[in-house]
Amino acid sequence: MEVNVLNIKGKDTGRKVTLNESIFGIEPNDHAIYLDVKQFMANQRQGTHKSKERSEISGSTRKLGRQKGGGGARRGDINSPVLVGGARVFGPKPRDYWFKLNKKVKTLARKSALSYKAQENAIIIVEDFTFEAPKTKDFVSMVNNLKITDKKLLLVLPEANKNVYLSARNIERANVAIASALNTYNVLNAETLVVTENSLKAIENILS
């Protein structure tokens, strides 16, 4: 699949790049995508949730009533889970939600996500660029020139670029990522991928 290379002014440079079929043209595997996104979301969880159990409640351990003859249930202490202000039974405890996912499955998931974007013609290749200074106006101008103003976009760079990152930071529907840190969730979460030429080479080197 060939794609025209544009510049940040939205003009065709006259060059074309061929998207690697083994990365951008495979039959997407939805289950691999599900597992990879599930792991990504799980890793975002802090896992600091906690409720107090019976032994952790600050309250008297005095028995509330007689064992027999009260005409009701046998009462324990004030910390009982059935009473207001009491403990919680089987409540959440701090835990780590991380789980292992094989590298081959993660690679398949990323290839599947990229193939979906290629099928939707949602990949724009631009020549490598940088900004002289962090300016949101410059980034907005580039987005307008590429005619993706109303799209949630992900800009993929070959390496960290502080000026470009700071220029995009205040734009709600724009994200910036480097090729080596590209993940399935970010690819699927974007409506359009804007990939620089060197980023494309980096992605192909990583996923080949």
Short mmCIF file of C-alpha atoms in Angstrom, two decimals:
data_model
loop_
_atom_site.label_atom_id
_atom_site.label_comp_id
_atom_site.label_asym_id
_atom_site.label_seq_id
_atom_site.Cartn_x
_atom_site.Cartn_y
_atom_site.Cartn_z
CA MET A 1 0.00 0.00 0.00
CA GLU A 2 1.49 3.32 -1.11
CA VAL A 3 0.86 6.60 0.70
CA ASN A 4 1.77 10.11 -0.43
CA VAL A 5 4.18 12.02 1.80
CA LEU A 6 2.92 15.47 2.82
CA ASN A 7 4.69 18.39 4.46
CA ILE A 8 3.33 20.25 7.48
CA LYS A 9 1.72 22.77 5.15
CA GLY A 10 -0.46 19.97 3.79
CA LYS A 11 1.23 20.00 0.37
CA ASP A 12 2.19 16.83 -1.50
CA THR A 13 5.99 16.47 -1.58
CA GLY A 14 5.82 14.26 -4.68
CA ARG A 15 7.25 11.32 -2.76
CA LYS A 16 5.51 8.11 -1.79
CA VAL A 17 6.23 5.51 0.87
CA THR A 18 5.12 1.90 0.87
CA LEU A 19 3.52 0.63 4.06
CA ASN A 20 4.95 -2.76 5.03
CA GLU A 21 2.25 -5.39 4.39
CA SER A 22 3.50 -7.54 7.28
CA ILE A 23 2.73 -4.66 9.68
CA PHE A 24 0.01 -2.55 8.10
CA GLY A 25 -1.71 -5.20 5.99
CA ILE A 26 -2.30 -8.23 8.20
CA GLU A 27 -5.62 -9.78 9.18
CA PRO A 28 -6.28 -8.04 12.54
CA ASN A 29 -6.48 -10.29 15.59
CA ASP A 30 -9.18 -8.85 17.85
CA HIS A 31 -8.36 -11.10 20.80
CA ALA A 32 -4.71 -10.02 20.84
CA ILE A 33 -5.89 -6.40 20.78
CA TYR A 34 -8.25 -7.10 23.69
CA LEU A 35 -5.49 -8.66 25.79
CA ASP A 36 -2.99 -5.89 25.09
CA VAL A 37 -5.47 -3.09 25.84
CA LYS A 38 -6.60 -4.95 28.97
CA GLN A 39 -3.01 -5.14 30.20
CA PHE A 40 -2.39 -1.46 29.39
CA MET A 41 -5.50 -0.37 31.29
CA ALA A 42 -4.67 -2.68 34.21
CA ASN A 43 -1.21 -1.11 34.49
CA GLN A 44 -2.81 2.33 34.82
CA ARG A 45 -4.64 1.28 38.00
CA GLN A 46 -3.09 2.39 41.27
CA GLY A 47 -4.58 -0.51 43.22
CA THR A 48 -4.62 1.52 46.44
CA HIS A 49 -8.28 0.78 47.25
CA LYS A 50 -8.84 -0.32 50.84
CA SER A 51 -11.71 -0.79 53.29
CA LYS A 52 -11.41 -1.69 56.97
CA GLU A 53 -12.13 -5.18 58.18
CA ARG A 54 -13.50 -6.06 61.60
CA SER A 55 -10.12 -6.20 63.31
CA GLU A 56 -9.18 -2.75 61.98
CA ILE A 57 -12.24 -0.80 63.17
CA SER A 58 -11.71 1.50 66.14
CA GLY A 59 -14.51 0.56 68.52
CA SER A 60 -15.27 -1.25 71.73
CA THR A 61 -15.22 -5.05 71.76
CA ARG A 62 -17.86 -5.17 74.50
CA LYS A 63 -20.69 -7.62 73.78
CA LEU A 64 -23.80 -5.54 73.04
CA GLY A 65 -26.41 -7.79 74.63
CA ARG A 66 -26.97 -11.05 76.47
CA GLN A 67 -26.37 -14.29 74.63
CA LYS A 68 -29.92 -15.53 75.32
CA GLY A 69 -33.26 -14.10 76.27
CA GLY A 70 -33.09 -10.87 74.29
CA GLY A 71 -35.73 -11.96 71.82
CA GLY A 72 -33.45 -11.30 68.81
CA ALA A 73 -30.19 -12.30 67.23
CA ARG A 74 -27.06 -12.86 69.28
CA ARG A 75 -25.15 -9.57 69.08
CA GLY A 76 -21.40 -9.34 68.81
CA ASP A 77 -19.51 -6.08 69.29
CA ILE A 78 -20.12 -2.65 67.76
CA ASN A 79 -17.66 -3.41 64.93
CA SER A 80 -20.02 -5.97 63.40
CA PRO A 81 -20.45 -5.58 59.61
CA VAL A 82 -24.26 -5.61 59.99
CA LEU A 83 -24.23 -2.41 62.06
CA VAL A 84 -23.90 1.16 60.82
CA GLY A 85 -20.27 2.23 61.20
CA GLY A 86 -19.12 -1.35 61.35
CA ALA A 87 -16.55 -3.14 59.24
CA ARG A 88 -16.92 -4.37 55.68
CA VAL A 89 -16.86 -8.05 54.83
CA PHE A 90 -14.47 -9.12 52.06
CA GLY A 91 -13.73 -5.50 51.13
CA PRO A 92 -11.07 -4.42 48.60
CA LYS A 93 -7.42 -4.66 49.56
CA PRO A 94 -4.37 -2.99 47.96
CA ARG A 95 -3.15 -5.09 45.03
CA ASP A 96 -1.17 -4.94 41.82
CA TYR A 97 -3.25 -5.50 38.68
CA TRP A 98 -0.25 -6.26 36.44
CA PHE A 99 -0.33 -9.50 34.50
CA LYS A 100 2.09 -11.05 32.02
CA LEU A 101 1.53 -10.88 28.28
CA ASN A 102 3.86 -12.56 25.80
CA LYS A 103 5.89 -10.28 23.52
CA LYS A 104 4.56 -12.01 20.40
CA VAL A 105 0.97 -11.28 21.47
CA LYS A 106 1.81 -7.61 22.13
CA THR A 107 3.53 -7.33 18.74
CA LEU A 108 0.54 -8.97 17.01
CA ALA A 109 -1.81 -6.56 18.80
CA ARG A 110 0.13 -3.49 17.63
CA LYS A 111 0.28 -4.80 14.06
CA SER A 112 -3.47 -5.48 14.19
CA ALA A 113 -4.21 -1.94 15.43
CA LEU A 114 -2.03 -0.40 12.71
CA SER A 115 -3.67 -2.61 10.07
CA TYR A 116 -7.10 -1.38 11.17
CA LYS A 117 -5.93 2.23 10.73
CA ALA A 118 -4.51 1.41 7.30
CA GLN A 119 -7.81 -0.19 6.25
CA GLU A 120 -9.65 2.97 7.36
CA ASN A 121 -7.18 5.21 5.44
CA ALA A 122 -6.54 6.90 8.77
CA ILE A 123 -2.75 7.13 8.42
CA ILE A 124 -1.08 10.33 7.20
CA ILE A 125 2.65 10.32 6.43
CA VAL A 126 4.44 13.66 6.81
CA GLU A 127 8.05 14.54 6.21
CA ASP A 128 10.18 15.00 9.32
CA PHE A 129 9.83 18.40 10.95
CA THR A 130 10.47 20.36 14.10
CA PHE A 131 9.42 23.71 15.55
CA GLU A 132 11.92 26.45 16.38
CA ALA A 133 10.07 27.15 19.63
CA PRO A 134 7.07 25.73 21.52
CA LYS A 135 4.06 27.38 19.90
CA THR A 136 0.55 25.96 20.03
CA LYS A 137 -0.32 28.16 17.05
CA ASP A 138 2.21 26.31 14.88
CA PHE A 139 0.77 22.94 15.79
CA VAL A 140 -2.80 24.14 15.18
CA SER A 141 -1.70 25.47 11.81
CA MET A 142 -0.25 22.07 10.88
CA VAL A 143 -3.46 20.30 11.92
CA ASN A 144 -5.52 22.72 9.85
CA ASN A 145 -3.26 22.24 6.82
CA LEU A 146 -3.64 18.45 7.07
CA LYS A 147 -7.45 18.91 7.27
CA ILE A 148 -7.84 16.87 10.46
CA THR A 149 -9.10 19.64 12.73
CA ASP A 150 -12.14 17.65 13.88
CA LYS A 151 -10.21 14.41 14.44
CA LYS A 152 -8.61 12.96 17.55
CA LEU A 153 -5.04 12.54 16.37
CA LEU A 154 -1.86 10.81 17.46
CA LEU A 155 1.41 12.28 16.17
CA VAL A 156 4.21 9.70 16.07
CA LEU A 157 7.77 11.02 16.24
CA PRO A 158 11.03 9.06 15.84
CA GLU A 159 12.39 10.50 19.10
CA ALA A 160 11.39 12.93 21.83
CA ASN A 161 11.00 16.51 20.60
CA LYS A 162 10.33 18.98 23.40
CA ASN A 163 9.17 21.83 21.16
CA VAL A 164 6.63 19.68 19.31
CA TYR A 165 5.40 18.08 22.54
CA LEU A 166 4.90 21.43 24.28
CA SER A 167 3.18 22.84 21.19
CA ALA A 168 0.62 20.00 21.25
CA ARG A 169 0.15 19.82 25.00
CA ASN A 170 -2.72 22.31 25.23
CA ILE A 171 -4.73 20.73 22.42
CA GLU A 172 -7.36 18.43 23.89
CA ARG A 173 -7.75 16.05 20.94
CA ALA A 174 -4.03 15.69 20.13
CA ASN A 175 -1.42 13.34 21.58
CA VAL A 176 2.26 12.89 20.80
CA ALA A 177 4.16 9.61 21.11
CA ILE A 178 7.57 8.32 20.05
CA ALA A 179 7.73 5.30 17.78
CA SER A 180 9.44 3.05 20.34
CA ALA A 181 6.67 3.72 22.90
CA LEU A 182 3.74 3.24 20.51
CA ASN A 183 1.09 1.01 22.06
CA THR A 184 -2.15 -0.59 20.92
CA TYR A 185 -4.40 1.54 23.13
CA ASN A 186 -3.04 4.87 21.84
CA VAL A 187 -3.31 3.73 18.22
CA LEU A 188 -6.93 2.64 18.59
CA ASN A 189 -7.86 5.66 20.71
CA ALA A 190 -6.86 8.03 17.89
CA GLU A 191 -9.04 8.64 14.85
CA THR A 192 -6.04 9.60 12.70
CA LEU A 193 -2.35 8.69 12.93
CA VAL A 194 0.11 11.33 11.74
CA VAL A 195 3.42 9.52 11.25
CA THR A 196 6.71 11.12 10.23
CA GLU A 197 8.93 9.36 7.69
CA ASN A 198 11.62 8.38 10.19
CA SER A 199 8.94 7.22 12.64
CA LEU A 200 7.62 4.87 9.96
CA LYS A 201 11.09 3.38 9.54
CA ALA A 202 11.41 3.02 13.32
CA ILE A 203 8.03 1.28 13.59
CA GLU A 204 8.99 -1.15 10.82
CA ASN A 205 12.35 -1.89 12.50
CA ILE A 206 10.66 -2.55 15.85
CA LEU A 207 7.78 -4.70 14.59
CA SER A 208 9.50 -6.57 11.75
#
